[in-house]
PDB file of C-alpha atoms in Angstrom:
ATOM      1  CA  UNK A 842      88.099 158.303  94.691  1.00 80.00           C
ATOM      2  CA  UNK A 843      86.041 156.636  91.885  1.00 76.00           C
ATOM      3  CA  UNK A 844      86.580 153.131  93.375  1.00 79.00           C
ATOM      4  CA  UNK A 845      85.565 154.304  96.768  1.00 83.00           C
ATOM      5  CA  UNK A 846      82.272 155.621  95.377  1.00 85.00           C
ATOM      6  CA  UNK A 847      83.253 159.502  95.296  1.00 90.00           C
ATOM      7  CA  UNK A 848      82.232 159.485  91.447  1.00 93.00           C
ATOM      8  CA  UNK A 849      81.493 163.117  91.142  1.00 94.00           C
ATOM      9  CA  UNK A 850      84.630 164.186  92.961  1.00 96.00           C
ATOM     10  CA  UNK A 851      86.779 162.093  90.650  1.00 96.00           C
ATOM     11  CA  UNK A 852      85.317 163.750  87.579  1.00 97.00           C
ATOM     12  CA  UNK A 853      87.271 167.100  87.648  1.00 97.00           C
ATOM     13  CA  UNK A 854      90.406 164.927  88.358  1.00 97.00           C
ATOM     14  CA  UNK A 855      89.869 163.042  85.013  1.00 97.00           C
ATOM     15  CA  UNK A 856      89.082 166.307  83.283  1.00 98.00           C
ATOM     16  CA  UNK A 857      92.334 167.898  84.720  1.00 98.00           C
ATOM     17  CA  UNK A 858      94.385 164.967  83.333  1.00 97.00           C
ATOM     18  CA  UNK A 859      92.839 165.351  80.023  1.00 97.00           C
ATOM     19  CA  UNK A 860      93.491 168.953  79.706  1.00 98.00           C
ATOM     20  CA  UNK A 861      97.186 167.973  79.995  1.00 98.00           C
ATOM     21  CA  UNK A 862      97.063 164.761  78.193  1.00 97.00           C
ATOM     22  CA  UNK A 863      93.935 164.951  76.022  1.00 96.00           C
ATOM     23  CA  UNK A 864      94.773 161.522  74.396  1.00 94.00           C
ATOM     24  CA  UNK A 865      95.077 159.466  77.608  1.00 94.00           C
ATOM     25  CA  UNK A 866      93.031 156.491  77.121  1.00 92.00           C
ATOM     26  CA  UNK A 867      92.721 155.512  80.597  1.00 91.00           C
ATOM     27  CA  UNK A 868      91.477 159.222  81.698  1.00 94.00           C
ATOM     28  CA  UNK A 869      89.107 159.111  78.906  1.00 94.00           C
ATOM     29  CA  UNK A 870      87.649 155.632  79.920  1.00 89.00           C
ATOM     30  CA  UNK A 871      87.455 156.451  83.529  1.00 92.00           C
ATOM     31  CA  UNK A 872      85.788 159.965  82.833  1.00 95.00           C
ATOM     32  CA  UNK A 873      83.352 158.070  80.396  1.00 92.00           C
ATOM     33  CA  UNK A 874      82.594 155.594  83.150  1.00 90.00           C
ATOM     34  CA  UNK A 875      81.996 158.267  85.805  1.00 94.00           C
ATOM     35  CA  UNK A 876      79.829 160.295  83.511  1.00 94.00           C
ATOM     36  CA  UNK A 877      77.809 157.146  82.658  1.00 91.00           C
ATOM     37  CA  UNK A 878      77.396 156.312  86.306  1.00 91.00           C
ATOM     38  CA  UNK A 879      76.161 159.906  87.153  1.00 94.00           C
ATOM     39  CA  UNK A 880      73.417 160.047  84.465  1.00 93.00           C
ATOM     40  CA  UNK A 881      75.281 161.216  81.280  1.00 93.00           C
ATOM     41  CA  UNK A 882      75.503 157.869  79.261  1.00 89.00           C
ATOM     42  CA  UNK A 883      75.546 159.332  75.872  1.00 90.00           C
ATOM     43  CA  UNK A 884      78.596 161.648  76.675  1.00 94.00           C
ATOM     44  CA  UNK A 885      80.495 158.868  78.816  1.00 92.00           C
ATOM     45  CA  UNK A 886      79.948 156.403  76.008  1.00 89.00           C
ATOM     46  CA  UNK A 887      81.337 158.809  73.484  1.00 92.00           C
ATOM     47  CA  UNK A 888      84.530 159.058  75.621  1.00 93.00           C
ATOM     48  CA  UNK A 889      84.784 155.203  76.049  1.00 88.00           C
ATOM     49  CA  UNK A 890      84.691 154.959  72.451  1.00 88.00           C
ATOM     50  CA  UNK A 891      87.400 157.567  71.933  1.00 92.00           C
ATOM     51  CA  UNK A 892      89.568 155.720  74.567  1.00 90.00           C
ATOM     52  CA  UNK A 893      89.124 152.356  72.615  1.00 86.00           C
ATOM     53  CA  UNK A 894      90.009 154.065  69.338  1.00 87.00           C
ATOM     54  CA  UNK A 895      93.301 155.333  70.789  1.00 88.00           C
ATOM     55  CA  UNK A 896      94.428 152.279  72.471  1.00 81.00           C
ATOM     56  CA  UNK A 897      92.149 149.464  71.013  1.00 76.00           C
ATOM     57  CA  UNK A 898      94.795 146.731  72.159  1.00 72.00           C
ATOM     58  CA  UNK A 899      94.614 147.865  75.814  1.00 67.00           C
ATOM     59  CA  UNK A 900      90.781 147.702  76.022  1.00 62.00           C
ATOM     60  CA  UNK A 901      90.504 144.321  74.174  1.00 56.00           C
ATOM     61  CA  UNK A 902      93.176 142.686  76.507  1.00 49.00           C
ATOM     62  CA  UNK A 903      91.949 144.293  79.645  1.00 56.00           C
ATOM     63  CA  UNK A 904      88.623 142.271  80.396  1.00 48.00           C
ATOM     64  CA  UNK A 905      87.210 144.752  82.821  1.00 52.00           C
ATOM     65  CA  UNK A 906      87.274 147.592  80.470  1.00 54.00           C
ATOM     66  CA  UNK A 907      86.141 146.004  77.444  1.00 52.00           C
ATOM     67  CA  UNK A 908      83.355 144.345  79.414  1.00 53.00           C
ATOM     68  CA  UNK A 909      82.419 147.595  80.988  1.00 56.00           C
ATOM     69  CA  UNK A 910      81.935 149.318  77.653  1.00 55.00           C
ATOM     70  CA  UNK A 911      79.615 146.654  76.442  1.00 54.00           C
ATOM     71  CA  UNK A 912      77.738 146.554  79.741  1.00 58.00           C
ATOM     72  CA  UNK A 913      77.013 150.250  79.191  1.00 54.00           C
ATOM     73  CA  UNK A 914      75.582 149.668  75.782  1.00 51.00           C
TER      74      UNK A 914
END
């Protein structure tokens, strides 16, 4: 949904994943990006930071994710 531009519809799905797996770095990152894209940048950046802290290696080796983090700052 998110990739197709249905950002607001993707948000509850990311939240549902995090209800089950609260430390899921991918869901934290994607929810953070979605929130940033819908005007909640501060909350979104906090979630992206949390995702990076959980799985730092994943975000530094994935150019898209690390560049998206820095593009939001």
